[in-house]
mmCIF file of C-alpha atoms and ligand atoms in Angstrom:
data_model
loop_
_atom_site.group_PDB
_atom_site.id
_atom_site.type_symbol
_atom_site.label_atom_id
_atom_site.label_comp_id
_atom_site.label_asym_id
_atom_site.label_seq_id
_atom_site.Cartn_x
_atom_site.Cartn_y
_atom_site.Cartn_z
ATOM 1 C CA UNK A 1 13.475 -2.405 11.347
ATOM 2 C CA UNK A 2 13.376 -5.056 10.085
ATOM 3 C CA UNK A 3 10.348 -7.918 9.922
ATOM 4 C CA UNK A 4 11.739 -11.063 8.554
ATOM 5 C CA UNK A 5 14.990 -11.819 7.064
ATOM 6 C CA UNK A 6 15.359 -9.281 3.915
ATOM 7 C CA UNK A 7 11.922 -7.075 4.225
ATOM 8 C CA UNK A 8 12.095 -4.010 6.312
ATOM 9 C CA UNK A 9 9.282 -1.547 6.986
ATOM 10 C CA UNK A 10 10.722 2.343 6.807
ATOM 11 C CA UNK A 11 10.424 4.144 10.020
ATOM 12 C CA UNK A 12 9.528 7.552 10.966
ATOM 13 C CA UNK A 13 8.098 7.911 7.214
ATOM 14 C CA UNK A 14 3.984 9.889 7.535
ATOM 15 C CA UNK A 15 1.431 7.858 5.788
ATOM 16 C CA UNK A 16 0.889 4.911 5.526
ATOM 17 C CA UNK A 17 3.709 1.529 5.963
ATOM 18 C CA UNK A 18 6.574 1.066 2.975
ATOM 19 C CA UNK A 19 8.358 -1.849 2.614
ATOM 20 C CA UNK A 20 12.161 -2.097 1.548
ATOM 21 C CA UNK A 21 12.641 -5.029 -0.157
ATOM 22 C CA UNK A 22 16.662 -6.247 0.611
ATOM 23 C CA UNK A 23 18.078 -8.222 -2.588
ATOM 24 C CA UNK A 24 20.742 -8.582 -4.479
ATOM 25 C CA UNK A 25 18.704 -4.769 -5.791
ATOM 26 C CA UNK A 26 16.414 -2.850 -4.258
ATOM 27 C CA UNK A 27 12.773 -3.262 -4.874
ATOM 28 C CA UNK A 28 10.345 -0.346 -2.676
ATOM 29 C CA UNK A 29 6.107 -1.008 -1.834
ATOM 30 C CA UNK A 30 4.811 2.579 -1.024
ATOM 31 C CA UNK A 31 6.799 5.638 -0.627
ATOM 32 C CA UNK A 32 4.668 7.624 1.915
ATOM 33 C CA UNK A 33 3.122 11.115 2.669
ATOM 34 C CA UNK A 34 4.825 13.842 -0.756
ATOM 35 C CA UNK A 35 7.988 15.064 1.331
ATOM 36 C CA UNK A 36 8.618 11.394 2.684
ATOM 37 C CA UNK A 37 11.604 11.192 -0.530
ATOM 38 C CA UNK A 38 14.580 11.734 2.228
ATOM 39 C CA UNK A 39 13.357 9.532 4.177
ATOM 40 C CA UNK A 40 13.813 6.951 2.128
ATOM 41 C CA UNK A 41 17.454 7.388 1.206
ATOM 42 C CA UNK A 42 18.597 7.408 4.262
ATOM 43 C CA UNK A 43 17.050 4.566 4.929
ATOM 44 C CA UNK A 44 18.828 2.968 2.389
ATOM 45 C CA UNK A 45 21.539 4.480 3.469
ATOM 46 C CA UNK A 46 21.755 2.600 6.826
ATOM 47 C CA UNK A 47 21.813 -0.331 5.113
ATOM 48 C CA UNK A 48 25.285 0.573 3.482
ATOM 49 C CA UNK A 49 22.549 0.556 0.494
ATOM 50 C CA UNK A 50 22.893 2.812 -2.615
ATOM 51 C CA UNK A 51 19.611 4.609 -3.482
ATOM 52 C CA UNK A 52 21.183 3.386 -6.957
ATOM 53 C CA UNK A 53 19.828 0.132 -6.139
ATOM 54 C CA UNK A 54 16.681 0.888 -6.027
ATOM 55 C CA UNK A 55 15.469 -1.167 -9.636
ATOM 56 C CA UNK A 56 11.271 -0.698 -8.770
ATOM 57 C CA UNK A 57 8.844 0.907 -6.603
ATOM 58 C CA UNK A 58 5.880 -0.085 -6.534
ATOM 59 C CA UNK A 59 1.966 1.566 -5.836
ATOM 60 C CA UNK A 60 -1.050 -0.664 -3.994
ATOM 61 C CA UNK A 61 -2.175 2.303 -5.579
ATOM 62 C CA UNK A 62 -2.605 5.754 -5.363
ATOM 63 C CA UNK A 63 -3.429 7.726 -2.799
ATOM 64 C CA UNK A 64 -1.484 10.750 -1.400
ATOM 65 C CA UNK A 65 -0.170 8.074 1.963
ATOM 66 C CA UNK A 66 1.163 4.983 -0.202
ATOM 67 C CA UNK A 67 2.493 7.218 -3.289
ATOM 68 C CA UNK A 68 2.722 10.601 -2.261
ATOM 69 C CA UNK A 69 7.023 10.603 -2.465
ATOM 70 C CA UNK A 70 6.670 8.316 -5.480
ATOM 71 C CA UNK A 71 7.338 11.231 -8.692
ATOM 72 C CA UNK A 72 10.619 12.721 -5.908
ATOM 73 C CA UNK A 73 12.412 9.271 -5.490
ATOM 74 C CA UNK A 74 11.446 7.387 -8.818
ATOM 75 C CA UNK A 75 13.507 10.666 -9.917
ATOM 76 C CA UNK A 76 15.865 10.804 -7.379
ATOM 77 C CA UNK A 77 16.694 6.571 -7.952
ATOM 78 C CA UNK A 78 16.316 6.086 -11.823
ATOM 79 C CA UNK A 79 13.583 3.071 -10.176
ATOM 80 C CA UNK A 80 10.961 2.458 -12.733
ATOM 81 C CA UNK A 81 7.220 2.998 -11.013
ATOM 82 C CA UNK A 82 5.383 0.063 -11.219
ATOM 83 C CA UNK A 83 1.018 0.510 -11.321
ATOM 84 C CA UNK A 84 -1.943 -1.085 -12.276
ATOM 85 C CA UNK A 85 -2.470 -0.153 -15.214
ATOM 86 C CA UNK A 86 -6.488 1.511 -13.917
ATOM 87 C CA UNK A 87 -4.595 3.059 -11.360
ATOM 88 C CA UNK A 88 -3.391 6.671 -12.917
ATOM 89 C CA UNK A 89 -5.078 8.771 -15.905
ATOM 90 C CA UNK A 90 -3.987 8.953 -19.091
ATOM 91 C CA UNK A 91 -2.491 11.666 -21.045
ATOM 92 C CA UNK A 92 -2.982 11.837 -24.784
ATOM 93 C CA UNK A 93 0.064 9.780 -25.516
ATOM 94 C CA UNK A 94 -0.503 7.522 -24.116
ATOM 95 C CA UNK A 95 0.356 7.466 -21.120
ATOM 96 C CA UNK A 96 0.067 6.337 -17.249
ATOM 97 C CA UNK A 97 0.496 8.860 -14.803
ATOM 98 C CA UNK A 98 -1.102 9.139 -11.324
ATOM 99 C CA UNK A 99 -2.824 11.979 -10.098
ATOM 100 C CA UNK A 100 -3.406 11.471 -6.245
ATOM 101 C CA UNK A 101 -6.972 10.938 -6.880
ATOM 102 C CA UNK A 102 -7.212 6.797 -7.952
ATOM 103 C CA UNK A 103 -11.569 6.859 -8.639
ATOM 104 C CA UNK A 104 -11.163 9.789 -10.992
ATOM 105 C CA UNK A 105 -12.773 11.803 -8.182
ATOM 106 C CA UNK A 106 -11.842 13.746 -5.204
ATOM 107 C CA UNK A 107 -14.295 11.740 -2.892
ATOM 108 C CA UNK A 108 -14.091 12.033 0.752
ATOM 109 C CA UNK A 109 -10.521 10.861 1.484
ATOM 110 C CA UNK A 110 -8.442 12.299 -1.921
ATOM 111 C CA UNK A 111 -10.704 15.985 -0.161
ATOM 112 C CA UNK A 112 -8.975 15.365 3.030
ATOM 113 C CA UNK A 113 -5.609 13.738 2.281
ATOM 114 C CA UNK A 114 -4.892 17.344 -0.378
ATOM 115 C CA UNK A 115 -5.109 19.701 2.149
ATOM 116 C CA UNK A 116 -2.294 17.623 3.287
ATOM 117 C CA UNK A 117 0.167 18.071 1.039
ATOM 118 C CA UNK A 118 0.746 18.272 -2.469
ATOM 119 C CA UNK A 119 0.606 15.343 -4.520
ATOM 120 C CA UNK A 120 2.891 14.934 -7.305
ATOM 121 C CA UNK A 121 1.670 13.717 -10.643
ATOM 122 C CA UNK A 122 3.958 10.699 -11.182
ATOM 123 C CA UNK A 123 4.644 8.498 -14.621
ATOM 124 C CA UNK A 124 4.091 5.170 -14.630
ATOM 125 C CA UNK A 125 6.557 2.933 -15.748
ATOM 126 C CA UNK A 126 5.166 -0.162 -15.607
ATOM 127 C CA UNK A 127 1.758 -0.529 -16.095
ATOM 128 C CA UNK A 128 0.478 -3.663 -14.728
ATOM 129 C CA UNK A 129 -2.180 -6.961 -14.615
ATOM 130 C CA UNK A 130 -3.709 -9.584 -12.591
ATOM 131 C CA UNK A 131 -0.838 -12.322 -12.875
ATOM 132 C CA UNK A 132 1.321 -10.367 -14.405
ATOM 133 C CA UNK A 133 5.069 -11.313 -12.161
ATOM 134 C CA UNK A 134 7.490 -8.579 -12.263
ATOM 135 C CA UNK A 135 11.235 -10.116 -12.554
ATOM 136 C CA UNK A 136 12.696 -8.503 -9.023
ATOM 137 C CA UNK A 137 12.826 -9.776 -5.428
ATOM 138 C CA UNK A 138 13.080 -13.426 -6.105
ATOM 139 C CA UNK A 139 9.343 -12.717 -8.339
ATOM 140 C CA UNK A 140 6.865 -10.098 -8.281
ATOM 141 C CA UNK A 141 3.002 -11.737 -8.532
ATOM 142 C CA UNK A 142 0.491 -9.239 -9.186
ATOM 143 C CA UNK A 143 -2.932 -9.494 -7.872
ATOM 144 C CA UNK A 144 -4.875 -6.872 -8.313
ATOM 145 C CA UNK A 145 -7.714 -6.197 -4.765
ATOM 146 C CA UNK A 146 -9.892 -3.465 -6.400
ATOM 147 C CA UNK A 147 -12.419 -1.532 -3.964
ATOM 148 C CA UNK A 148 -10.474 0.532 -2.046
ATOM 149 C CA UNK A 149 -9.983 1.772 -5.817
ATOM 150 C CA UNK A 150 -9.780 0.657 -8.688
ATOM 151 C CA UNK A 151 -6.816 0.183 -9.049
ATOM 152 C CA UNK A 152 -5.666 -1.368 -5.877
ATOM 153 C CA UNK A 153 -3.321 -4.303 -6.310
ATOM 154 C CA UNK A 154 -1.611 -6.225 -3.585
ATOM 155 C CA UNK A 155 1.524 -8.226 -4.147
ATOM 156 C CA UNK A 156 2.526 -11.530 -3.168
ATOM 157 C CA UNK A 157 6.305 -12.933 -3.100
ATOM 158 C CA UNK A 158 5.567 -16.861 -3.457
ATOM 159 C CA UNK A 159 8.335 -18.358 -2.833
ATOM 160 C CA UNK A 160 8.716 -16.329 0.469
ATOM 161 C CA UNK A 161 4.578 -16.822 1.060
ATOM 162 C CA UNK A 162 4.954 -13.606 1.589
ATOM 163 C CA UNK A 163 2.027 -10.846 0.781
ATOM 164 C CA UNK A 164 1.178 -7.564 0.090
ATOM 165 C CA UNK A 165 -1.771 -6.108 0.946
ATOM 166 C CA UNK A 166 -2.120 -2.392 0.691
ATOM 167 C CA UNK A 167 -5.238 -0.860 2.083
ATOM 168 C CA UNK A 168 -7.571 -3.866 0.986
ATOM 169 C CA UNK A 169 -6.776 -5.229 4.712
ATOM 170 C CA UNK A 170 -6.545 -2.380 7.948
ATOM 171 C CA UNK A 171 -4.139 -4.319 10.672
ATOM 172 C CA UNK A 172 -5.843 -2.052 13.732
ATOM 173 C CA UNK A 173 -2.655 -3.033 17.070
ATOM 174 C CA UNK A 174 -5.323 -6.091 18.107
ATOM 175 C CA UNK A 175 -6.495 -6.893 14.795
ATOM 176 C CA UNK A 176 -7.627 -6.570 11.079
ATOM 177 C CA UNK A 177 -10.382 -5.501 9.420
ATOM 178 C CA UNK A 178 -11.100 -3.260 6.465
ATOM 179 C CA UNK A 179 -11.166 0.377 5.142
ATOM 180 C CA UNK A 180 -13.816 2.414 5.799
ATOM 181 C CA UNK A 181 -15.617 2.270 2.527
ATOM 182 C CA UNK A 182 -14.714 6.103 1.760
ATOM 183 C CA UNK A 183 -15.197 6.107 -2.044
ATOM 184 C CA UNK A 184 -14.604 2.689 -2.242
ATOM 185 C CA UNK A 185 -17.084 -0.357 -4.374
ATOM 186 C CA UNK A 186 -17.840 -2.708 -0.624
ATOM 187 C CA UNK A 187 -18.472 -6.007 -2.780
ATOM 188 C CA UNK A 188 -15.887 -5.239 -5.190
ATOM 189 C CA UNK A 189 -13.773 -5.162 -1.568
ATOM 190 C CA UNK A 190 -15.647 -8.208 -0.904
ATOM 191 C CA UNK A 191 -14.237 -10.119 -3.625
ATOM 192 C CA UNK A 192 -10.825 -8.884 -4.260
ATOM 193 C CA UNK A 193 -10.533 -9.490 0.673
ATOM 194 C CA UNK A 194 -12.218 -13.599 -0.128
ATOM 195 C CA UNK A 195 -9.144 -13.813 -3.263
ATOM 196 C CA UNK A 196 -6.741 -12.653 -0.945
ATOM 197 C CA UNK A 197 -7.690 -15.599 1.776
ATOM 198 C CA UNK A 198 -7.328 -18.002 -0.454
ATOM 199 C CA UNK A 199 -3.700 -17.262 -1.664
ATOM 200 C CA UNK A 200 -1.177 -19.639 0.099
ATOM 201 C CA UNK A 201 1.574 -16.969 2.942
ATOM 202 C CA UNK A 202 2.472 -16.713 5.773
ATOM 203 C CA UNK A 203 3.718 -13.262 6.166
ATOM 204 C CA UNK A 204 1.472 -10.151 5.988
ATOM 205 C CA UNK A 205 2.346 -6.660 4.980
ATOM 206 C CA UNK A 206 -0.586 -4.528 5.341
ATOM 207 C CA UNK A 207 -0.450 0.109 3.705
ATOM 208 C CA UNK A 208 -1.772 1.066 7.649
ATOM 209 C CA UNK A 209 -0.154 -0.881 11.527
ATOM 210 C CA UNK A 210 1.663 -3.700 12.672
ATOM 211 C CA UNK A 211 2.214 -6.300 9.161
ATOM 212 C CA UNK A 212 1.737 -10.864 10.709
ATOM 213 C CA UNK A 213 4.588 -12.880 10.864
ATOM 214 C CA UNK A 214 3.335 -16.075 10.989
ATOM 215 C CA UNK A 215 -0.263 -17.991 10.506
ATOM 216 C CA UNK A 216 -1.430 -14.618 8.488
ATOM 217 C CA UNK A 217 -3.199 -17.093 5.153
ATOM 218 C CA UNK A 218 -5.711 -18.557 8.541
ATOM 219 C CA UNK A 219 -6.476 -13.726 10.390
ATOM 220 C CA UNK A 220 -7.203 -12.609 7.044
ATOM 221 C CA UNK A 221 -9.451 -16.388 5.750
ATOM 222 C CA UNK A 222 -11.648 -15.329 9.456
ATOM 223 C CA UNK A 223 -11.669 -11.644 8.363
ATOM 224 C CA UNK A 224 -13.532 -12.782 5.426
ATOM 225 C CA UNK A 225 -15.437 -14.884 6.534
ATOM 226 C CA UNK A 226 -17.041 -12.306 9.067
ATOM 227 C CA UNK A 227 -18.624 -9.427 7.036
ATOM 228 C CA UNK A 228 -19.662 -6.212 8.982
ATOM 229 C CA UNK A 229 -22.625 -6.629 10.795
ATOM 230 C CA UNK A 230 -22.989 -3.404 12.451
ATOM 231 C CA UNK A 231 -24.082 -0.435 10.676
ATOM 232 C CA UNK A 232 -20.776 2.626 9.974
ATOM 233 C CA UNK A 233 -21.552 4.514 11.876
ATOM 234 C CA UNK A 234 -21.444 2.931 15.000
ATOM 235 C CA UNK A 235 -17.948 1.363 13.158
ATOM 236 C CA UNK A 236 -17.283 4.780 12.900
ATOM 237 C CA UNK A 237 -17.501 5.163 16.856
ATOM 238 C CA UNK A 238 -15.790 1.770 18.018
ATOM 239 C CA UNK A 239 -13.017 2.717 16.175
ATOM 240 C CA UNK A 240 -12.487 6.131 16.893
ATOM 241 C CA UNK A 241 -8.852 5.689 18.562
ATOM 242 C CA UNK A 242 -7.622 3.177 15.469
ATOM 243 C CA UNK A 243 -9.340 6.897 13.841
ATOM 244 C CA UNK A 244 -6.775 8.885 15.116
ATOM 245 C CA UNK A 245 -3.727 7.165 14.937
ATOM 246 C CA UNK A 246 -4.078 6.698 11.379
ATOM 247 C CA UNK A 247 -5.356 10.496 11.287
ATOM 248 C CA UNK A 248 -1.900 11.492 13.837
ATOM 249 C CA UNK A 249 0.875 9.440 10.266
ATOM 250 C CA UNK A 250 -0.322 11.542 7.443
ATOM 251 C CA UNK A 251 1.887 13.797 9.378
ATOM 252 C CA UNK A 252 3.797 12.545 11.511
ATOM 253 C CA UNK A 253 5.187 9.107 12.328
HETATM 254 ZN ZN1 ZN B 301 -3.755 4.192 3.206
HETATM 255 ZN ZN1 ZN B 302 -5.796 4.235 0.332
#
């Protein structure tokens, strides 16, 4: 589905949202769950494009619902995999690899997802840092937004005022919210959210849920300015419908 010109959400994909940016070349942001590669490739072909045109695969963070098909897609397309330098683990020879446990410990979220698929470790070709500008899609600015995981990044297409926030913010059907803090550094998450609210953008695409295609910065700023007042258990009970939908998308679109 084309949300704004040249920015597509790959449909019928399990897990988090994956976005395809169709320019002179192709760029992918996140990949969904393991097994999703054929679906991404058929979406590319449905646009009259070829998988070999995919040059970069950005991973907003290493959870299985975002990076699960990364290794397979990298292999099938020859695209370079881009992730934050703190997100993976280093092999003895210094190479960076995503393993599906971005914080280095098997927290509740990672343990739950590991039952839904096998994470194939994926080499990182381009290890980025805050402020880097990757030359694709007209220039992709890396914004380090740690908290949900240590190496979470958001991506800003400055020339088009489009932000990809990963799981730093969750979009529900009727409102924005913070991700539930399983395995999360909450103070760092708040700082990252405050930082996103300072950026210039009109459109915001999220790791889960519908995009905001206008006035997105105002909505993000309003969320950042209203820290949660209720205890966690109350929010879980209140949002059980959203959580059920989230769980269902791990199995099917
Ligand atoms: Zn996610
Ligand atoms: Zn996540």
